Coordinates of C-alpha atoms in Angstrom, one line a residue:
M15 CA 7.6 -43.4 27.8
Q16 CA 7.1 -39.7 26.7
S17 CA 3.7 -38.1 26.8
V18 CA 2.2 -35.2 25.1
M19 CA -1.3 -33.6 24.6
Q20 CA -3.2 -33.8 21.3
N21 CA -1.9 -31.6 18.5
C22 CA 1.0 -30.4 20.6
M23 CA 4.6 -30.9 19.4
I24 CA 6.9 -33.4 21.0
E25 CA 10.6 -33.7 20.1
W26 CA 13.2 -36.3 20.6
S27 CA 16.7 -36.8 19.3
Y28 CA 19.1 -39.5 18.0
T29 CA 22.9 -39.3 18.2
S30 CA 25.0 -41.1 15.7
E31 CA 28.0 -43.1 16.9
T32 CA 29.3 -43.0 13.4
V33 CA 30.9 -39.7 12.3
Y34 CA 30.0 -38.6 8.8
S35 CA 32.0 -36.1 6.8
D36 CA 28.9 -34.5 5.4
P37 CA 26.0 -35.4 7.7
F38 CA 23.4 -33.2 6.1
N39 CA 23.8 -34.9 2.7
D40 CA 25.0 -38.3 3.7
I41 CA 22.2 -39.2 6.1
E42 CA 18.4 -39.3 5.7
L43 CA 16.6 -40.3 8.8
S44 CA 12.9 -40.8 9.5
A45 CA 10.6 -42.0 12.2
V46 CA 8.0 -44.6 11.2
I47 CA 5.1 -44.1 13.6
T48 CA 2.3 -46.6 14.1
E49 CA -0.8 -44.7 15.4
P50 CA -3.3 -46.2 17.8
D51 CA -5.6 -47.1 15.0
G52 CA -2.8 -49.1 13.2
R53 CA -2.1 -46.5 10.5
Q54 CA 1.5 -46.0 9.8
I55 CA 3.1 -42.6 8.8
T56 CA 6.7 -41.6 8.1
V57 CA 7.9 -38.4 9.8
P58 CA 11.1 -36.9 8.4
A59 CA 13.9 -36.1 10.9
F60 CA 16.2 -33.1 10.6
W61 CA 19.9 -32.7 11.1
A62 CA 20.5 -30.6 14.2
G63 CA 24.2 -30.1 13.8
G64 CA 27.1 -32.4 14.7
N65 CA 26.0 -36.0 15.0
T66 CA 22.5 -35.2 16.2
W67 CA 19.2 -35.6 14.4
R68 CA 15.8 -34.7 15.8
V69 CA 12.2 -35.7 15.2
R70 CA 9.2 -33.5 15.9
Y71 CA 5.7 -35.0 16.1
A72 CA 2.1 -34.1 16.8
S73 CA -1.1 -36.0 16.5
P74 CA -4.8 -35.5 17.3
K75 CA -5.2 -39.3 18.0
M76 CA -5.1 -40.2 21.7
G77 CA -3.4 -43.4 22.7
I78 CA -0.1 -45.2 22.3
H79 CA 2.0 -44.2 19.2
H80 CA 4.9 -46.6 18.5
V81 CA 8.1 -45.2 17.0
S82 CA 10.7 -47.0 15.0
S83 CA 13.6 -45.0 13.4
F84 CA 14.6 -45.7 9.8
C85 CA 18.0 -44.6 8.5
L86 CA 19.2 -45.0 4.9
D87 CA 22.5 -46.2 6.4
R88 CA 21.0 -49.3 8.1
T89 CA 24.4 -50.4 9.4
N90 CA 24.2 -47.4 11.8
T91 CA 22.3 -49.0 14.7
S92 CA 22.5 -45.8 16.8
L93 CA 20.2 -44.2 14.2
H94 CA 18.4 -47.2 12.6
G95 CA 15.8 -49.4 14.3
R96 CA 15.5 -47.4 17.6
E97 CA 12.1 -48.0 19.1
Q98 CA 10.0 -46.2 21.7
D99 CA 6.4 -45.4 22.6
I100 CA 4.6 -42.0 23.0
Q101 CA 1.4 -41.5 24.9
V102 CA -0.9 -38.8 23.4
G103 CA -3.5 -37.6 25.8
R104 CA -6.5 -35.2 25.6
Y105 CA -5.7 -31.5 25.0
D106 CA -7.0 -29.4 27.9
G107 CA -5.5 -26.0 27.1
G108 CA -7.0 -22.9 25.6
N109 CA -5.1 -22.4 22.4
P110 CA -7.6 -22.8 19.5
L111 CA -4.9 -24.2 17.2
M112 CA -4.3 -27.1 19.5
K113 CA -7.9 -27.4 20.5
H114 CA -9.2 -27.7 16.9
G115 CA -6.1 -29.0 15.1
P116 CA -4.2 -28.0 11.9
L117 CA -5.9 -26.7 8.8
K118 CA -7.3 -28.3 5.7
A119 CA -9.5 -27.2 2.8
S120 CA -13.3 -27.7 3.3
A121 CA -15.0 -30.5 1.4
N122 CA -16.9 -27.9 -0.7
G123 CA -13.7 -26.0 -1.6
K124 CA -15.0 -22.7 -0.2
H125 CA -12.9 -22.1 2.9
L126 CA -10.3 -23.5 5.2
E127 CA -11.2 -25.3 8.4
H128 CA -9.5 -27.0 11.3
A129 CA -9.0 -30.8 11.4
D130 CA -12.2 -31.1 13.6
G131 CA -14.3 -29.2 11.0
T132 CA -14.3 -25.8 12.7
P133 CA -14.2 -23.1 10.0
F134 CA -11.1 -20.9 9.9
F135 CA -11.1 -17.3 8.9
W136 CA -7.8 -16.4 7.2
L137 CA -6.7 -12.9 8.0
A138 CA -3.0 -12.8 7.4
D139 CA -0.3 -10.3 8.0
T140 CA 2.8 -10.2 5.8
W141 CA 6.2 -10.4 7.6
W142 CA 8.3 -11.6 4.7
M143 CA 11.6 -10.9 6.5
G144 CA 10.4 -11.6 10.0
L145 CA 12.9 -14.3 10.7
S146 CA 15.8 -11.9 10.2
K147 CA 17.6 -10.3 13.2
R148 CA 16.2 -6.9 12.2
L149 CA 13.0 -8.0 13.9
S150 CA 14.9 -8.9 17.1
W151 CA 14.1 -11.8 19.4
P152 CA 12.5 -11.7 21.8
D153 CA 11.3 -8.1 22.3
D154 CA 10.4 -6.9 18.8
F155 CA 9.0 -10.2 17.6
K156 CA 6.8 -10.7 20.6
T157 CA 5.6 -7.1 20.5
L158 CA 4.5 -7.4 16.9
A159 CA 2.9 -10.9 17.4
A160 CA 0.9 -9.5 20.4
D161 CA -0.3 -6.6 18.4
R162 CA -1.5 -8.8 15.5
A163 CA -3.1 -11.4 17.8
S164 CA -4.9 -8.7 19.7
K165 CA -6.3 -7.2 16.5
G166 CA -7.7 -10.5 15.3
F167 CA -5.2 -11.7 12.8
S168 CA -5.0 -15.5 12.4
V169 CA -2.0 -16.1 10.0
I170 CA 1.5 -14.7 9.6
K171 CA 3.2 -15.1 6.2
I172 CA 6.9 -15.4 6.8
V173 CA 9.8 -16.5 4.5
A174 CA 12.2 -19.2 5.6
G175 CA 15.4 -17.1 5.1
L176 CA 15.8 -17.0 1.3
Y177 CA 14.3 -13.6 0.8
S178 CA 13.0 -11.3 -1.8
D179 CA 14.5 -7.9 -2.7
M180 CA 18.1 -8.9 -1.9
V181 CA 21.0 -10.9 -3.3
P182 CA 21.8 -14.3 -1.6
M183 CA 23.7 -13.9 1.6
D184 CA 22.9 -10.2 1.9
E185 CA 23.6 -9.2 5.5
R186 CA 20.0 -7.9 5.8
G187 CA 18.7 -11.4 5.6
A188 CA 20.8 -12.9 8.4
N189 CA 19.5 -13.8 11.8
E190 CA 21.5 -14.1 15.0
A191 CA 23.2 -17.3 13.7
G192 CA 23.8 -16.2 10.2
F193 CA 22.2 -17.5 7.0
P194 CA 20.1 -20.6 6.4
W195 CA 22.4 -22.1 3.8
N196 CA 26.1 -21.9 3.0
D197 CA 27.2 -19.9 0.0
D198 CA 27.0 -22.7 -2.6
F199 CA 23.7 -24.2 -1.2
S200 CA 25.4 -27.5 -0.4
S201 CA 24.5 -27.6 3.3
I202 CA 22.0 -26.2 5.8
N203 CA 23.0 -24.1 8.8
P204 CA 21.1 -25.6 11.7
G205 CA 21.9 -22.6 13.9
Y206 CA 19.9 -20.4 11.7
F207 CA 16.8 -22.5 12.2
E208 CA 17.3 -22.8 15.9
M209 CA 16.8 -19.1 16.1
A210 CA 13.9 -19.4 13.7
D211 CA 12.4 -22.1 15.9
R212 CA 11.8 -19.6 18.7
R213 CA 9.9 -17.3 16.5
I214 CA 7.8 -19.9 14.8
D215 CA 6.9 -21.5 18.2
W216 CA 5.9 -18.1 19.5
L217 CA 3.5 -17.5 16.7
V218 CA 1.8 -20.8 17.4
Q219 CA 1.7 -20.1 21.2
S220 CA 0.1 -16.7 20.3
G221 CA -2.7 -18.5 18.3
L222 CA -1.2 -17.4 14.9
I223 CA -0.8 -19.9 12.1
P224 CA 2.6 -19.7 10.5
C225 CA 2.3 -19.7 6.7
I226 CA 5.9 -20.6 5.9
V227 CA 7.1 -19.4 2.5
G228 CA 10.0 -21.6 1.4
C229 CA 11.9 -19.0 -0.5
W230 CA 11.5 -16.4 -3.1
G231 CA 10.9 -17.8 -6.5
Y232 CA 14.3 -17.0 -8.1
Y233 CA 16.0 -19.4 -5.7
I234 CA 15.0 -22.1 -8.1
D235 CA 17.7 -20.6 -10.3
F236 CA 20.2 -19.8 -7.5
A237 CA 20.0 -23.1 -5.6
G238 CA 18.3 -25.5 -8.0
V239 CA 15.5 -28.1 -7.7
G240 CA 17.6 -30.6 -5.8
A241 CA 18.7 -28.2 -3.0
L242 CA 15.1 -26.8 -2.7
K243 CA 13.8 -30.3 -2.2
K244 CA 16.2 -30.7 0.7
H245 CA 15.2 -27.3 1.9
W246 CA 11.5 -28.2 2.0
R247 CA 12.2 -31.6 3.6
Y248 CA 14.1 -29.7 6.3
L249 CA 11.2 -27.2 6.8
C250 CA 8.7 -30.1 6.9
A251 CA 10.8 -31.9 9.5
R252 CA 11.3 -28.8 11.7
Y253 CA 7.8 -27.2 11.5
G254 CA 5.4 -29.9 10.3
A255 CA 4.4 -30.8 13.8
Y256 CA 3.0 -27.3 14.2
P257 CA -0.3 -26.3 12.6
A258 CA 1.6 -24.7 9.6
V259 CA 0.6 -23.8 6.1
W260 CA 3.1 -24.4 3.3
C261 CA 3.6 -21.7 0.6
M262 CA 6.1 -23.1 -1.9
A263 CA 7.6 -19.8 -3.0
G264 CA 7.1 -16.1 -3.4
E265 CA 6.5 -14.7 -6.9
A266 CA 7.4 -18.2 -8.1
L267 CA 8.1 -17.5 -11.8
M268 CA 9.7 -14.1 -11.5
P269 CA 13.4 -14.0 -12.5
F270 CA 15.9 -12.2 -10.4
Y271 CA 16.0 -8.4 -10.8
G272 CA 17.5 -7.3 -14.1
S273 CA 19.3 -4.2 -12.9
V274 CA 21.3 -5.7 -10.0
D275 CA 24.8 -4.3 -9.5
W276 CA 26.6 -7.5 -10.5
E277 CA 29.3 -7.9 -13.1
G278 CA 29.9 -10.3 -15.9
E279 CA 27.7 -13.3 -16.9
K280 CA 25.2 -13.0 -14.0
K281 CA 24.4 -9.3 -14.8
E282 CA 23.9 -10.1 -18.5
K283 CA 21.8 -13.2 -17.8
Y284 CA 19.2 -11.4 -15.6
K285 CA 19.3 -8.3 -17.7
K286 CA 18.3 -10.5 -20.7
L287 CA 15.6 -12.2 -18.9
W288 CA 13.9 -8.9 -18.3
S289 CA 14.5 -7.5 -21.8
D290 CA 14.0 -10.6 -23.9
T291 CA 10.4 -11.9 -23.8
A292 CA 11.3 -15.3 -25.4
A293 CA 14.1 -15.8 -22.9
R294 CA 11.8 -14.9 -20.0
L295 CA 9.1 -17.2 -21.1
K296 CA 11.6 -20.1 -21.4
Y297 CA 12.8 -19.3 -17.9
Q298 CA 9.2 -19.3 -16.6
E299 CA 8.5 -22.6 -18.3
Q300 CA 11.4 -24.2 -16.5
A301 CA 10.6 -22.6 -13.2
R302 CA 7.0 -23.8 -13.5
K303 CA 8.2 -27.3 -14.1
G304 CA 10.6 -27.1 -11.2
W305 CA 8.0 -25.8 -8.7
T306 CA 5.6 -28.5 -9.8
E307 CA 8.2 -31.2 -9.1
I308 CA 9.1 -29.7 -5.7
T309 CA 5.5 -29.3 -4.6
Q310 CA 4.7 -32.9 -5.5
Y311 CA 7.8 -34.0 -3.6
L312 CA 6.7 -32.0 -0.5
K313 CA 3.2 -33.4 -0.6
G314 CA 4.7 -36.9 -0.8
I315 CA 6.7 -36.6 2.4
D316 CA 4.4 -34.5 4.6
P317 CA 2.6 -36.9 6.9
W318 CA 0.3 -34.2 8.2
N319 CA -0.9 -33.1 4.8
H320 CA -0.7 -29.4 5.6
P321 CA -2.4 -27.2 3.1
V322 CA -0.1 -26.2 0.2
T323 CA -0.2 -23.0 -1.9
I324 CA 2.1 -20.8 -3.8
H325 CA 2.5 -17.0 -3.9
P326 CA 2.2 -15.8 -7.5
T327 CA 2.8 -12.9 -9.7
D328 CA -0.9 -13.1 -10.5
F329 CA -2.7 -16.4 -10.0
G330 CA -1.3 -19.2 -7.9
H331 CA -2.4 -22.0 -10.3
K332 CA -0.4 -20.4 -13.1
M333 CA 2.8 -21.0 -11.1
V334 CA 2.6 -24.8 -11.5
E335 CA 1.7 -27.2 -14.2
D336 CA -1.0 -29.0 -12.3
R337 CA -3.5 -27.0 -10.3
S338 CA -4.6 -30.1 -8.4
I339 CA -1.3 -30.1 -6.4
L340 CA -2.4 -26.9 -4.6
D341 CA -5.0 -26.9 -1.8
F342 CA -5.9 -23.3 -2.1
E343 CA -5.4 -20.4 -4.5
L344 CA -3.5 -17.2 -3.7
L345 CA -3.7 -14.1 -5.8
Q346 CA -1.4 -11.1 -6.1
T347 CA -3.3 -8.1 -7.5
G348 CA -1.1 -5.0 -7.3
H349 CA -0.1 -2.1 -5.1
G350 CA -1.5 0.8 -7.1
S351 CA -4.1 2.0 -4.6
W352 CA -7.6 2.6 -6.1
N353 CA -6.2 1.8 -9.6
S354 CA -5.5 -1.8 -8.5
L355 CA -8.9 -2.4 -7.0
P356 CA -10.9 -3.1 -10.2
R357 CA -8.3 -5.6 -11.3
T358 CA -8.4 -7.1 -7.8
A359 CA -12.2 -7.7 -8.2
D360 CA -11.8 -9.1 -11.7
M361 CA -9.1 -11.5 -10.6
M362 CA -11.1 -12.7 -7.6
E363 CA -14.1 -13.3 -9.8
E364 CA -12.1 -15.3 -12.3
A365 CA -10.4 -17.4 -9.6
L366 CA -13.6 -18.2 -7.9
K367 CA -15.1 -19.6 -11.2
L368 CA -12.3 -22.2 -11.6
Q369 CA -13.3 -25.9 -11.1
P370 CA -12.9 -27.9 -9.1
A371 CA -13.5 -25.3 -6.5
M372 CA -10.8 -24.5 -3.9
P373 CA -10.5 -21.7 -1.3
V374 CA -9.3 -18.4 -2.9
I375 CA -7.5 -15.7 -0.9
N376 CA -5.9 -12.5 -2.1
G377 CA -2.3 -13.1 -1.0
E378 CA -0.9 -9.6 -1.7
V379 CA -2.7 -6.4 -2.5
C380 CA -2.0 -2.7 -1.7
Y381 CA 0.3 -2.8 1.3
E382 CA -0.8 0.0 3.6
G383 CA 1.4 3.0 3.3
I384 CA 3.4 1.8 0.3
G385 CA 4.2 4.6 -2.1
G386 CA 2.8 7.1 0.5
S387 CA -0.6 5.7 -0.5
N388 CA -2.9 2.6 -0.1
Y389 CA -4.2 3.7 3.3
A390 CA -7.1 2.5 5.4
D391 CA -9.9 3.3 2.8
V392 CA -8.1 1.1 0.3
Q393 CA -7.6 -1.7 2.9
R394 CA -11.3 -1.7 3.7
F395 CA -12.4 -1.8 0.1
A396 CA -10.0 -4.6 -0.7
F397 CA -11.1 -6.7 2.3
W398 CA -14.8 -6.3 1.9
S399 CA -14.9 -6.6 -1.9
C400 CA -12.9 -9.8 -1.7
I401 CA -14.8 -11.4 1.2
L402 CA -18.3 -10.6 -0.1
S403 CA -17.3 -11.9 -3.5
G404 CA -16.6 -15.3 -2.0
A405 CA -12.9 -15.2 -0.8
A406 CA -12.0 -17.6 2.1
G407 CA -10.1 -14.8 3.8
H408 CA -7.8 -11.9 3.2
T409 CA -4.1 -11.0 3.4
Y410 CA -3.0 -7.6 4.7
G411 CA 0.4 -6.1 4.5
A412 CA 2.1 -2.8 5.6
D413 CA 5.1 -1.1 4.1
G414 CA 7.7 -1.1 6.8
I415 CA 6.7 -4.5 8.3
W416 CA 7.1 -6.8 5.3
Q417 CA 10.8 -5.7 5.0
V418 CA 11.3 -4.9 8.7
N419 CA 12.4 -1.3 8.6
C420 CA 14.2 -0.3 11.8
E421 CA 14.1 3.3 13.0
E422 CA 17.9 3.6 13.1
K423 CA 18.4 1.5 9.9
P424 CA 15.7 1.2 7.2
F425 CA 15.9 -1.8 4.9
G426 CA 17.1 0.4 2.1
A427 CA 17.1 -0.3 -1.7
S428 CA 16.1 -3.5 -3.4
P429 CA 18.6 -4.8 -6.0
Q430 CA 17.0 -2.8 -8.8
G431 CA 17.8 0.3 -6.8
V432 CA 14.3 1.1 -5.6
T433 CA 13.5 1.8 -2.0
W434 CA 9.9 0.8 -1.3
G435 CA 9.6 3.0 1.8
N436 CA 11.3 3.9 5.0
T437 CA 8.5 3.8 7.5
P438 CA 9.7 2.0 10.7
W439 CA 7.8 -1.2 11.5
K440 CA 6.9 0.1 14.9
T441 CA 5.1 3.0 13.2
A442 CA 3.6 0.8 10.5
C443 CA 2.1 -1.6 12.9
R444 CA -0.1 1.2 14.2
L445 CA -1.5 2.1 10.8
P446 CA -5.3 2.1 11.2
G447 CA -6.0 -0.4 8.4
S448 CA -4.8 -3.4 10.4
E449 CA -7.1 -2.6 13.2
Q450 CA -10.0 -2.0 10.9
L451 CA -9.6 -5.3 9.1
G452 CA -9.3 -7.1 12.4
R453 CA -12.5 -5.4 13.5
S454 CA -14.2 -6.4 10.2
K455 CA -13.2 -10.0 10.6
R456 CA -14.6 -10.2 14.2
F457 CA -17.8 -8.7 12.9
L458 CA -18.1 -11.3 10.2
E459 CA -17.5 -14.1 12.7
R460 CA -20.8 -13.3 14.4
Y461 CA -22.3 -15.1 11.4
P462 CA -21.8 -18.4 9.6
W463 CA -19.6 -16.5 7.1
W464 CA -18.4 -19.8 5.5
D465 CA -22.0 -20.3 4.2
F466 CA -22.2 -16.9 2.7
A467 CA -22.7 -16.6 -1.1
P468 CA -22.3 -13.5 -3.3
H469 CA -25.7 -11.9 -4.3
A470 CA -25.2 -8.9 -6.6
E471 CA -28.9 -9.0 -7.3
W472 CA -29.6 -8.0 -3.7
C473 CA -28.8 -4.3 -4.3
E474 CA -28.8 -1.6 -7.0
P475 CA -26.3 -0.3 -7.9
H476 CA -23.9 -3.2 -7.4
A477 CA -20.4 -4.1 -8.5
Q478 CA -20.1 -5.7 -11.9
K479 CA -17.6 -5.9 -14.8
D480 CA -16.4 -2.4 -15.8
S481 CA -17.9 -1.0 -12.6
R482 CA -16.1 -2.5 -9.7
I483 CA -16.1 0.5 -7.3
A484 CA -19.6 -0.1 -6.1
P485 CA -21.5 -1.9 -3.4
Y486 CA -21.0 -5.6 -2.8
A487 CA -23.6 -7.9 -1.3
A488 CA -23.4 -11.4 0.2
G489 CA -25.1 -13.5 2.8
I490 CA -27.5 -16.4 3.4
E491 CA -30.9 -16.3 1.7
G492 CA -33.7 -15.9 4.2
K493 CA -31.3 -15.3 7.1
V494 CA -28.9 -12.5 6.7
R495 CA -27.7 -10.0 4.1
L496 CA -24.5 -7.8 4.2
I497 CA -24.0 -5.0 1.8
F498 CA -20.7 -3.1 1.8
I499 CA -21.2 0.5 0.7
P500 CA -18.0 2.3 -0.1
F501 CA -18.0 6.0 1.0
C502 CA -17.6 7.1 -2.6
C503 CA -20.7 5.3 -3.8
E504 CA -24.3 6.2 -3.8
K505 CA -26.6 4.5 -1.3
P506 CA -28.0 1.4 -2.9
V507 CA -31.6 0.2 -2.9
V508 CA -32.0 -3.3 -1.4
K509 CA -33.8 -5.6 -3.8
N510 CA -35.6 -9.0 -4.0
I511 CA -36.5 -9.0 -0.3
E512 CA -38.5 -12.2 0.4
K513 CA -42.2 -11.6 1.1
D514 CA -42.3 -14.1 3.9
I515 CA -39.2 -12.9 5.8
T516 CA -39.1 -10.0 8.3
Y517 CA -35.7 -8.3 8.6
Q518 CA -34.3 -5.9 11.1
A519 CA -31.6 -3.6 9.7
F520 CA -28.5 -1.8 11.0
Y521 CA -25.3 -0.2 9.8
F522 CA -21.9 -1.4 10.9
N523 CA -19.1 1.1 10.6
P524 CA -15.8 -0.8 9.9
V525 CA -13.8 2.3 10.7
N526 CA -14.7 2.4 14.4
G527 CA -17.0 -0.5 15.0
E528 CA -20.1 1.6 15.8
E529 CA -23.5 0.3 14.9
Y530 CA -26.6 2.3 14.0
K531 CA -30.0 0.7 14.3
L532 CA -32.5 1.2 11.5
G533 CA -35.4 -0.9 12.8
A534 CA -37.7 -3.1 10.8
V535 CA -37.3 -3.4 7.0
L536 CA -40.5 -2.5 5.3
P537 CA -40.2 -3.3 1.6
D538 CA -42.5 -2.1 -1.1
Q539 CA -44.7 -4.5 -3.1
D540 CA -41.7 -5.2 -5.4
G541 CA -39.5 -6.3 -2.6
R542 CA -37.4 -3.1 -2.6
W543 CA -36.3 -1.0 0.4
S544 CA -33.8 1.7 1.1
P545 CA -32.8 3.2 4.5
E546 CA -34.1 6.7 5.0
H547 CA -30.7 8.2 6.0
T548 CA -27.0 7.5 6.2
P549 CA -25.8 8.2 9.8
V550 CA -22.2 9.1 9.1
F551 CA -20.0 9.9 6.1
S552 CA -18.0 6.7 6.0
D553 CA -17.8 3.3 4.4
L554 CA -20.7 1.3 5.9
V555 CA -21.9 -2.3 5.9
L556 CA -25.7 -2.5 5.7
V557 CA -26.9 -5.6 7.6
L558 CA -30.3 -7.2 7.3
E559 CA -31.0 -9.9 9.9
K560 CA -34.0 -12.2 10.0
R561 CA -36.1 -11.2 12.9

């Protein structure tokens, strides 16, 4: 009998005595597992190459788990009806992902939390092409993971090999074993995923949740719905035993780039999709239908019920026909530095009003350094304005990391001929915004941030429609107030201070982490108060804590 600790992955294999000409497509194998409480789940197996299939499993439930293999070819007794038991014992390690279990949406729809109810603060970094060999294994990958973990990041968004900004089978997307699929998308390359396994496993060992993006959206056109269902079944089988998050696609409804240097029908097809509004809307309608079908399929086969989202061109729920198939909402709000930030606040407010409520996170905004702009001041504003408006977390990105620029060989041009930037990832990882957002996350974790609510009425001036570059306020009535004051804004007056509550105040500087005590809050008879001075020219967070 094999044994494993709670929430830790265990793997076993089956070898077929029958040889199949096309094992990936001819065989579908699963493990039917009876848990100690009698509940049965079906865990998909994955083809590991040759005549071998493997199953990966994890569970929070201690006790004996009985396994019986199920193969669609029931005559193959080397794959079908094989039985064994697994002993799951108490987890006694220090990894919080194993200690608290995988993620789910909270019952009130405001935030994400672990299986045991521990709130989870999403601070993601964007490594779209982090499974390519340009972020080499092990040195480069482990170096970047250590940097992000040390700064307080909790999630890594990473694409499963079918990337943005390149044509299929572009050499920039290969890892040490080649590409994830063959040229016509008729079969998986297990070797590619063996190399990806090492990287995904290391993220989890480092305490980082892998948010696995299945592919870029236009692969629904390149590969088709059928192949992408198989792609997602394979990802679920390989990585579902980890505390993963599923992101169905990136920019799900965006057609492939219109100016790609192809010839003939393909070039004309994509050129038309970008120039002909009616043709593009029809494409998007079909893509939306396809992503809805694929998402429903994944949710039907995932025995762990990992949270599912989709990376949009604007709002996640607009990428599918049925919002209820998503577990949390992602936004994409632009890369135009300060020009993008009012739109970011507008979109966040709109998404947070949708019912039923679900966690909302900005999934892509103003990558640091992109366009020689979007630096740390923009990162701080995007983070604090979103969080204090009610977001369940925030997603950071840096130009040079998302596409993995190497010093000796930058990523280069996208298919439309644009080079986003040539900053090497080793330089980009030291940009100050990442450290400042990590510091801000750790500061918020002093408090029950998951119970915070926005309170624009707590300060004047405050952010509002048509005036978004202004202070933002949130907290818990009678306990704690946080007011983010951008450097470019006038110092606000704190309002509506409860008459029966005594507060102590201080400033937190998100740039360097310094704190400046202000002493007791002494409001006037109308419940208004303002600090006498500002200690430093910087963005500041004014904090009022109940004494």
